[in-house]
Short mmCIF file of C-alpha atoms in Angstrom, two decimals:
data_model
loop_
_atom_site.label_atom_id
_atom_site.label_comp_id
_atom_site.label_asym_id
_atom_site.label_seq_id
_atom_site.Cartn_x
_atom_site.Cartn_y
_atom_site.Cartn_z
CA MET B 470 0.00 0.00 0.00
CA SER B 471 1.37 3.44 -0.93
CA ASP B 472 2.28 5.97 1.74
CA PRO B 473 -0.57 8.55 1.99
CA LEU B 474 1.92 11.21 3.09
CA ALA B 475 4.08 10.71 0.00
CA THR B 476 2.60 13.17 -2.48
CA ILE B 477 3.78 15.07 -5.53
CA LEU B 478 4.81 17.82 -3.09
CA THR B 479 7.28 15.56 -1.28
CA GLU B 480 8.45 14.12 -4.60
CA ARG B 481 9.11 17.44 -6.31
CA LEU B 482 10.36 19.46 -3.35
CA GLY B 483 12.45 16.65 -1.91
CA CYS B 484 11.02 16.72 1.63
CA ARG B 485 9.76 13.79 3.71
CA LEU B 486 6.39 15.23 4.74
CA PRO B 487 3.86 17.23 2.69
CA VAL B 488 4.22 20.28 4.92
CA ILE B 489 5.58 23.70 3.96
CA GLN B 490 6.97 26.24 6.43
CA THR B 491 5.98 29.56 4.92
CA ALA B 492 8.23 32.57 4.40
CA MET B 493 7.22 35.00 7.13
CA GLY B 494 9.25 38.20 7.10
CA TRP B 495 11.56 38.53 10.13
CA VAL B 496 10.44 35.07 11.31
CA ALA B 497 11.55 32.60 8.61
CA GLU B 498 15.23 33.06 9.33
CA PRO B 499 17.97 30.44 8.75
CA ALA B 500 17.52 28.64 12.08
CA LEU B 501 13.82 28.03 11.46
CA VAL B 502 14.23 27.12 7.79
CA ALA B 503 16.98 24.61 8.54
CA ALA B 504 15.15 23.12 11.52
CA SER B 505 11.92 22.66 9.57
CA CYS B 506 13.77 21.04 6.67
CA GLU B 507 15.74 18.74 8.96
CA ALA B 508 12.48 17.68 10.63
CA GLY B 509 10.91 16.66 7.32
CA ALA B 510 9.09 19.78 6.07
CA PHE B 511 10.07 22.16 3.27
CA GLY B 512 11.13 25.55 4.58
CA PHE B 513 11.12 28.91 2.83
CA LEU B 514 13.55 31.67 3.77
CA GLY B 515 11.76 35.03 4.12
CA ALA B 516 13.97 37.13 1.84
CA ALA B 517 11.24 39.62 0.85
CA VAL B 518 12.37 41.86 3.74
CA MET B 519 16.10 41.39 3.09
CA THR B 520 18.69 43.35 1.18
CA PRO B 521 20.69 41.36 -1.40
CA ARG B 522 23.63 41.24 1.01
CA GLU B 523 21.44 39.92 3.84
CA ALA B 524 19.86 37.37 1.51
CA ALA B 525 23.28 36.13 0.39
CA GLU B 526 24.46 35.75 3.99
CA LYS B 527 21.29 33.99 5.09
CA ILE B 528 21.10 31.62 2.13
CA ALA B 529 24.67 30.63 2.97
CA ASP B 530 23.68 30.23 6.64
CA VAL B 531 20.81 27.88 5.75
CA ARG B 532 23.20 25.84 3.61
CA ARG B 533 25.63 25.53 6.52
CA ARG B 534 22.87 24.29 8.80
CA THR B 535 21.26 21.71 6.50
CA SER B 536 21.94 19.75 3.34
CA GLN B 537 18.20 19.45 2.66
CA PRO B 538 16.59 21.40 -0.19
CA PHE B 539 14.82 24.63 0.77
CA GLY B 540 13.04 27.58 -0.80
CA VAL B 541 13.39 31.36 -0.94
CA ASN B 542 10.59 33.91 -0.90
CA PHE B 543 10.88 37.35 -2.51
CA HIS B 544 8.82 39.86 -4.44
CA MET B 545 9.81 41.64 -7.61
CA PHE B 546 9.15 45.13 -6.27
CA GLN B 547 11.57 45.06 -3.36
CA PRO B 548 14.83 47.02 -3.72
CA GLY B 549 17.54 44.75 -5.10
CA ALA B 550 15.09 42.15 -6.38
CA GLY B 551 17.20 41.44 -9.48
CA GLU B 552 20.25 40.67 -7.35
CA ILE B 553 18.21 38.37 -5.13
CA VAL B 554 16.95 36.51 -8.20
CA ASP B 555 20.57 36.05 -9.32
CA LEU B 556 21.44 34.73 -5.84
CA ILE B 557 18.63 32.21 -6.00
CA LEU B 558 19.74 31.01 -9.42
CA ALA B 559 23.35 30.75 -8.23
CA ASN B 560 22.19 28.43 -5.42
CA ARG B 561 20.01 26.26 -7.65
CA ASN B 562 21.71 23.08 -6.46
CA GLN B 563 19.95 23.41 -3.09
CA VAL B 564 17.28 26.09 -3.54
CA ARG B 565 14.50 23.91 -4.93
CA ALA B 566 11.66 26.46 -5.08
CA VAL B 567 10.70 30.12 -4.93
CA SER B 568 7.51 31.54 -3.46
CA PHE B 569 5.98 34.95 -3.96
CA GLY B 570 2.78 36.92 -3.72
CA ARG B 571 3.70 39.95 -5.81
CA GLY B 572 5.44 37.82 -8.35
CA PRO B 573 7.59 37.83 -11.44
CA ASP B 574 6.35 37.78 -15.02
CA ALA B 575 6.39 34.85 -17.43
CA LYS B 576 9.95 35.65 -18.53
CA MET B 577 11.28 35.51 -14.97
CA ILE B 578 9.31 32.37 -14.21
CA ALA B 579 10.85 30.78 -17.28
CA ARG B 580 14.33 31.61 -15.93
CA PHE B 581 13.55 29.75 -12.73
CA LYS B 582 12.07 26.80 -14.58
CA ASP B 583 15.11 26.59 -16.88
CA ALA B 584 17.26 26.40 -13.75
CA GLY B 585 15.13 23.58 -12.31
CA ILE B 586 13.65 25.81 -9.60
CA LEU B 587 9.93 25.37 -8.96
CA CYS B 588 7.65 28.42 -8.76
CA VAL B 589 5.12 28.10 -5.93
CA PRO B 590 3.17 31.37 -5.54
CA THR B 591 0.61 32.03 -2.83
CA VAL B 592 -2.83 33.19 -3.95
CA GLY B 593 -6.09 34.11 -2.26
CA ALA B 594 -8.53 33.76 -5.15
CA ALA B 595 -9.26 31.26 -7.91
CA LYS B 596 -8.71 33.89 -10.61
CA HIS B 597 -5.22 34.57 -9.29
CA ALA B 598 -4.47 30.85 -9.27
CA ARG B 599 -5.45 30.61 -12.93
CA LYS B 600 -3.26 33.60 -13.76
CA MET B 601 -0.24 32.07 -12.04
CA VAL B 602 -0.71 28.82 -13.93
CA GLU B 603 -0.95 30.75 -17.20
CA LEU B 604 2.39 32.38 -16.38
CA GLY B 605 3.97 28.94 -15.95
CA CYS B 606 3.97 28.33 -12.19
CA ASP B 607 4.44 24.72 -11.09
CA MET B 608 2.32 24.53 -7.93
CA ILE B 609 -0.09 26.88 -6.17
CA THR B 610 -0.43 27.59 -2.46
CA VAL B 611 -3.97 28.76 -1.76
CA GLN B 612 -4.48 30.72 1.46
CA GLY B 613 -7.98 31.05 2.83
CA GLY B 614 -9.26 33.94 4.88
CA GLU B 615 -8.09 32.40 8.16
CA GLY B 616 -4.48 33.07 7.15
CA GLY B 617 -2.22 35.69 8.66
CA GLY B 618 -1.00 38.97 7.22
CA HIS B 619 -2.65 39.87 3.91
CA THR B 620 -5.75 37.76 3.64
CA GLY B 621 -9.07 37.47 1.88
CA ALA B 622 -12.64 37.00 2.99
CA VAL B 623 -13.19 33.47 1.66
CA ALA B 624 -12.60 30.63 4.13
CA THR B 625 -10.16 27.86 3.26
CA THR B 626 -12.95 25.28 3.20
CA ILE B 627 -14.57 27.21 0.34
CA LEU B 628 -11.52 28.59 -1.47
CA LEU B 629 -9.54 25.35 -1.54
CA PRO B 630 -12.07 23.34 -3.57
CA GLN B 631 -12.63 26.37 -5.82
CA VAL B 632 -8.94 26.44 -6.72
CA LEU B 633 -8.70 22.67 -7.01
CA ASP B 634 -11.50 22.85 -9.58
CA ALA B 635 -9.94 25.84 -11.37
CA VAL B 636 -6.38 24.60 -12.07
CA LYS B 637 -4.66 21.39 -13.07
CA VAL B 638 -1.38 21.90 -11.19
CA PRO B 639 -0.79 20.59 -7.64
CA VAL B 640 -2.44 22.72 -4.96
CA ILE B 641 -1.18 23.28 -1.41
CA ALA B 642 -3.66 24.32 1.30
CA ALA B 643 -2.92 27.21 3.68
CA GLY B 644 -4.91 29.23 6.19
CA GLY B 645 -5.93 27.70 9.51
CA PHE B 646 -3.64 24.64 9.59
CA ALA B 647 -1.68 23.64 12.67
CA ASP B 648 -1.82 19.86 13.16
CA GLY B 649 -2.16 16.40 11.65
CA ARG B 650 -5.96 16.61 11.54
CA GLY B 651 -5.62 19.58 9.21
CA LEU B 652 -3.12 17.76 7.02
CA ALA B 653 -5.42 14.74 6.71
CA ALA B 654 -8.35 17.02 5.88
CA ALA B 655 -6.38 18.92 3.21
CA LEU B 656 -5.31 15.66 1.56
CA ALA B 657 -8.93 14.50 1.62
CA TYR B 658 -9.93 17.65 -0.26
CA GLY B 659 -7.38 16.81 -2.94
CA ALA B 660 -4.52 19.11 -1.91
CA VAL B 661 -0.98 17.73 -2.06
CA GLY B 662 -0.04 19.13 1.33
CA ILE B 663 -0.38 22.06 3.71
CA ALA B 664 1.52 25.28 4.31
CA MET B 665 1.74 26.73 7.82
CA GLY B 666 3.04 30.08 9.00
CA THR B 667 1.72 30.83 12.47
CA ARG B 668 2.26 27.28 13.73
CA PHE B 669 5.95 27.45 12.70
CA LEU B 670 6.24 30.95 14.15
CA LEU B 671 5.34 29.40 17.50
CA THR B 672 8.26 26.99 17.64
CA VAL B 673 11.50 27.10 19.57
CA GLU B 674 13.59 27.79 16.48
CA SER B 675 11.62 30.73 15.07
CA ALA B 676 13.27 34.13 15.28
CA PRO B 677 10.91 36.29 17.40
CA PRO B 678 11.95 36.95 21.00
CA GLU B 679 10.17 35.32 23.92
CA VAL B 680 8.16 38.45 24.72
CA ALA B 681 6.59 38.40 21.25
CA LYS B 682 5.94 34.66 21.28
CA ASN B 683 4.20 35.00 24.64
CA VAL B 684 1.79 37.58 23.18
CA TYR B 685 0.93 35.16 20.38
CA LEU B 686 0.48 32.27 22.81
CA LYS B 687 -1.81 34.29 25.08
CA ALA B 688 -3.97 35.61 22.23
CA GLY B 689 -7.40 34.08 21.88
CA THR B 690 -9.42 34.17 18.69
CA ASP B 691 -11.19 37.29 20.01
CA ASP B 692 -7.82 39.06 20.17
CA ILE B 693 -7.11 38.57 16.47
CA HIS B 694 -8.59 41.06 14.01
CA VAL B 695 -8.49 42.11 10.37
CA THR B 696 -7.60 45.71 9.50
CA THR B 697 -7.41 47.62 6.24
CA LYS B 698 -5.59 50.57 7.79
CA ILE B 699 -2.05 49.22 7.49
CA ASP B 700 -1.87 49.49 3.70
CA GLY B 701 -5.49 49.61 2.57
CA LEU B 702 -5.71 45.85 2.08
CA PRO B 703 -7.12 43.40 4.65
CA GLN B 704 -4.47 42.10 7.05
CA ARG B 705 -4.97 39.80 10.02
CA MET B 706 -3.13 40.82 13.18
CA VAL B 707 -2.99 40.26 16.91
CA ARG B 708 -4.46 43.31 18.60
CA THR B 709 -1.65 45.46 20.04
CA PRO B 710 -1.50 49.12 21.16
CA MET B 711 -0.08 50.08 17.74
CA PHE B 712 -2.83 48.11 16.00
CA ASP B 713 -5.43 50.14 17.93
CA ARG B 714 -3.75 53.44 17.04
CA ILE B 715 -3.60 52.47 13.37
CA GLU B 716 -7.27 51.49 13.39
CA LYS B 717 -8.18 54.98 14.63
CA SER B 718 -5.98 56.81 12.12
CA GLY B 719 -7.37 58.84 9.20
CA PRO B 720 -5.88 59.62 5.77
CA ILE B 721 -3.35 62.14 7.16
CA GLY B 722 -2.12 59.64 9.72
CA MET B 723 -1.78 56.99 7.03
CA TRP B 724 0.29 59.32 4.83
CA LEU B 725 2.53 60.22 7.77
CA ARG B 726 3.02 56.54 8.52
CA ALA B 727 3.87 55.88 4.86
CA ILE B 728 6.53 58.60 4.93
CA GLU B 729 7.95 57.39 8.25
CA GLY B 730 8.02 53.84 6.95
CA GLY B 731 9.73 54.95 3.76
CA LEU B 732 12.42 56.71 5.79
CA ALA B 733 12.92 53.60 7.94
CA MET B 734 13.09 51.34 4.90
CA LYS B 735 15.53 53.70 3.17
CA ALA B 736 17.79 53.62 6.23
CA ARG B 737 17.58 49.83 6.54
CA THR B 738 18.09 48.91 2.89
CA GLY B 739 20.26 51.76 1.68
CA ALA B 740 17.88 52.26 -1.24
CA SER B 741 17.56 55.70 -2.78
CA TRP B 742 14.26 57.58 -2.82
CA GLY B 743 14.15 56.91 -6.54
CA GLU B 744 14.42 53.16 -5.95
CA LEU B 745 11.71 53.24 -3.29
CA ILE B 746 9.36 55.25 -5.50
CA ALA B 747 10.09 52.93 -8.44
CA ALA B 748 9.26 49.93 -6.24
CA ALA B 749 6.02 51.60 -5.14
CA ARG B 750 5.09 52.39 -8.74
CA GLY B 751 5.76 48.77 -9.69
CA MET B 752 3.32 47.67 -7.01
CA THR B 753 0.70 50.13 -8.27
CA SER B 754 0.97 48.96 -11.88
CA HIS B 755 1.21 45.23 -11.20
CA GLY B 756 -0.17 44.79 -7.69
CA GLY B 757 -3.38 46.79 -8.01
CA LEU B 758 -2.46 49.21 -5.21
CA SER B 759 -2.76 52.98 -5.05
CA PHE B 760 0.48 54.89 -4.56
CA MET B 761 -0.29 55.50 -0.88
CA GLN B 762 -1.15 51.82 -0.39
CA ALA B 763 2.13 50.84 -2.05
CA MET B 764 4.10 53.17 0.22
CA LEU B 765 2.24 51.82 3.25
CA ALA B 766 2.92 48.25 2.10
CA ALA B 767 6.61 49.09 1.84
CA ALA B 768 6.46 50.60 5.33
CA ALA B 769 4.58 47.74 6.98
CA PRO B 770 7.63 45.47 7.45
CA THR B 771 9.23 48.05 9.73
CA LEU B 772 6.19 47.91 12.02
CA ILE B 773 6.33 44.11 12.08
CA GLN B 774 10.08 44.29 12.72
CA LYS B 775 9.53 46.36 15.86
CA ALA B 776 7.40 43.64 17.43
CA VAL B 777 8.84 40.37 16.16
CA VAL B 778 12.51 41.37 16.02
CA ASP B 779 12.91 44.09 18.67
CA GLY B 780 10.18 42.79 20.97
CA ASP B 781 8.63 46.28 21.08
CA ILE B 782 4.98 45.25 21.31
CA GLU B 783 3.87 48.80 22.16
CA HIS B 784 5.06 50.21 18.82
CA GLY B 785 4.82 47.19 16.52
CA VAL B 786 2.22 45.04 14.78
CA MET B 787 2.02 41.27 14.80
CA ALA B 788 0.73 39.42 11.74
CA THR B 789 -0.94 36.12 12.55
CA GLY B 790 -3.33 33.52 11.33
CA LEU B 791 -6.57 33.03 13.23
CA VAL B 792 -5.24 29.63 14.23
CA ALA B 793 -2.99 31.36 16.81
CA GLY B 794 -6.10 31.57 18.96
CA ARG B 795 -5.93 27.84 19.66
CA ILE B 796 -2.15 27.36 19.84
CA THR B 797 -0.85 27.07 23.41
CA SER B 798 2.47 25.25 23.02
CA LEU B 799 5.97 26.09 21.82
CA PRO B 800 7.53 22.85 20.49
CA THR B 801 10.68 22.36 18.52
CA CYS B 802 10.21 21.84 14.78
CA ALA B 803 11.13 18.18 15.26
CA GLU B 804 8.47 17.74 17.95
CA LEU B 805 5.85 19.61 15.93
CA LEU B 806 6.36 17.61 12.76
CA ALA B 807 6.52 14.31 14.62
CA ASP B 808 3.14 15.12 16.18
CA ILE B 809 1.68 16.19 12.82
CA GLU B 810 2.88 13.01 11.12
CA ARG B 811 1.59 10.75 13.90
CA GLU B 812 -1.82 12.44 14.03
CA ALA B 813 -2.25 12.60 10.24
CA ARG B 814 -1.43 8.92 9.86
CA ALA B 815 -3.84 8.04 12.67
CA ARG B 816 -6.69 10.05 11.13
CA ILE B 817 -6.12 8.64 7.66
CA ALA B 818 -5.91 5.10 9.05
CA ALA B 819 -9.15 5.60 11.00
CA LEU B 820 -10.96 6.84 7.89
CA THR B 821 -9.58 4.00 5.80
CA ALA B 822 -10.65 1.46 8.42
CA THR B 823 -14.14 2.95 8.53
CA VAL B 824 -14.51 2.67 4.78
CA ALA B 825 -13.20 -0.90 4.80
CA ASN B 826 -15.60 -1.90 7.56
CA GLU B 827 -18.56 -0.35 5.76
CA ARG B 828 -17.67 -2.23 2.58
CA ALA B 829 -17.32 -5.50 4.48
CA ALA B 830 -20.72 -5.00 6.08
#
């Protein structure tokens, strides 16, 4: 009998379990990526908030920590995106996949495919899934409305079958997953695996300091809200003092925050104002954002950095999936994935036994 946890995801990405650790900015750092890969998952490095120099150092760090294949996340509108693409291609012998939301065009996707690197974008709508397939992407991660950060209004249980019916490439389920029951359910729907962000954030090896992890662990589902005030698009966050201030802000406050964020990003990346404005314009023409939204989107990582890197909960925001409201433990990646595997196998075996018994009767 074939192994139910051996899917096209494990075959093509070279991991043992059909589980992806998603590329959360400031969280999916080398220690987490390597630990998740060593434990059997496929980890993505969160390079979308990195300069090319940082990305080069951290790709090398992941490679020192593990010999397993891993992925890199980026978006084409970040400063230095071209250099990061070149870095990914230069590490093609171990970087097996790229992920993105604001993604490359067909020409760039073809470059990755020619190098043997799989393109696995994340989408939140069936129409976006179809578009990514048309551009040549190999697999699709579909994130339902329960997911963290930028999110939609359609629940995973509705969106996942919509996308499965809309495209012919392998589909990975995201949004609300944290355990083996979820993995078994996703496979039953027809997905080839699951992608988890928040559950991997709440592991020993993830980058955020203890003070930030404790806020996540204490948050109930009633403490997790969606706001459109960060960059004009819906984002799911843990409620913090900064979240409340942002929710109360008007257009002037949003513009001031965009300018402050631009200054912070300029200082962090070394990008010129021209490069930042060009990146913002790229997001307006290809990402469907207004100029202010694009500037706010560029500024948002600095707010997340304050909380999940500096531990400054008062002045930062904390992206999260709704599933954080039921997570109360902080395991290692090895412990987490062992539990997921054991539970998924048990659920699948129980369902199989039920079917067999019904047929025998």
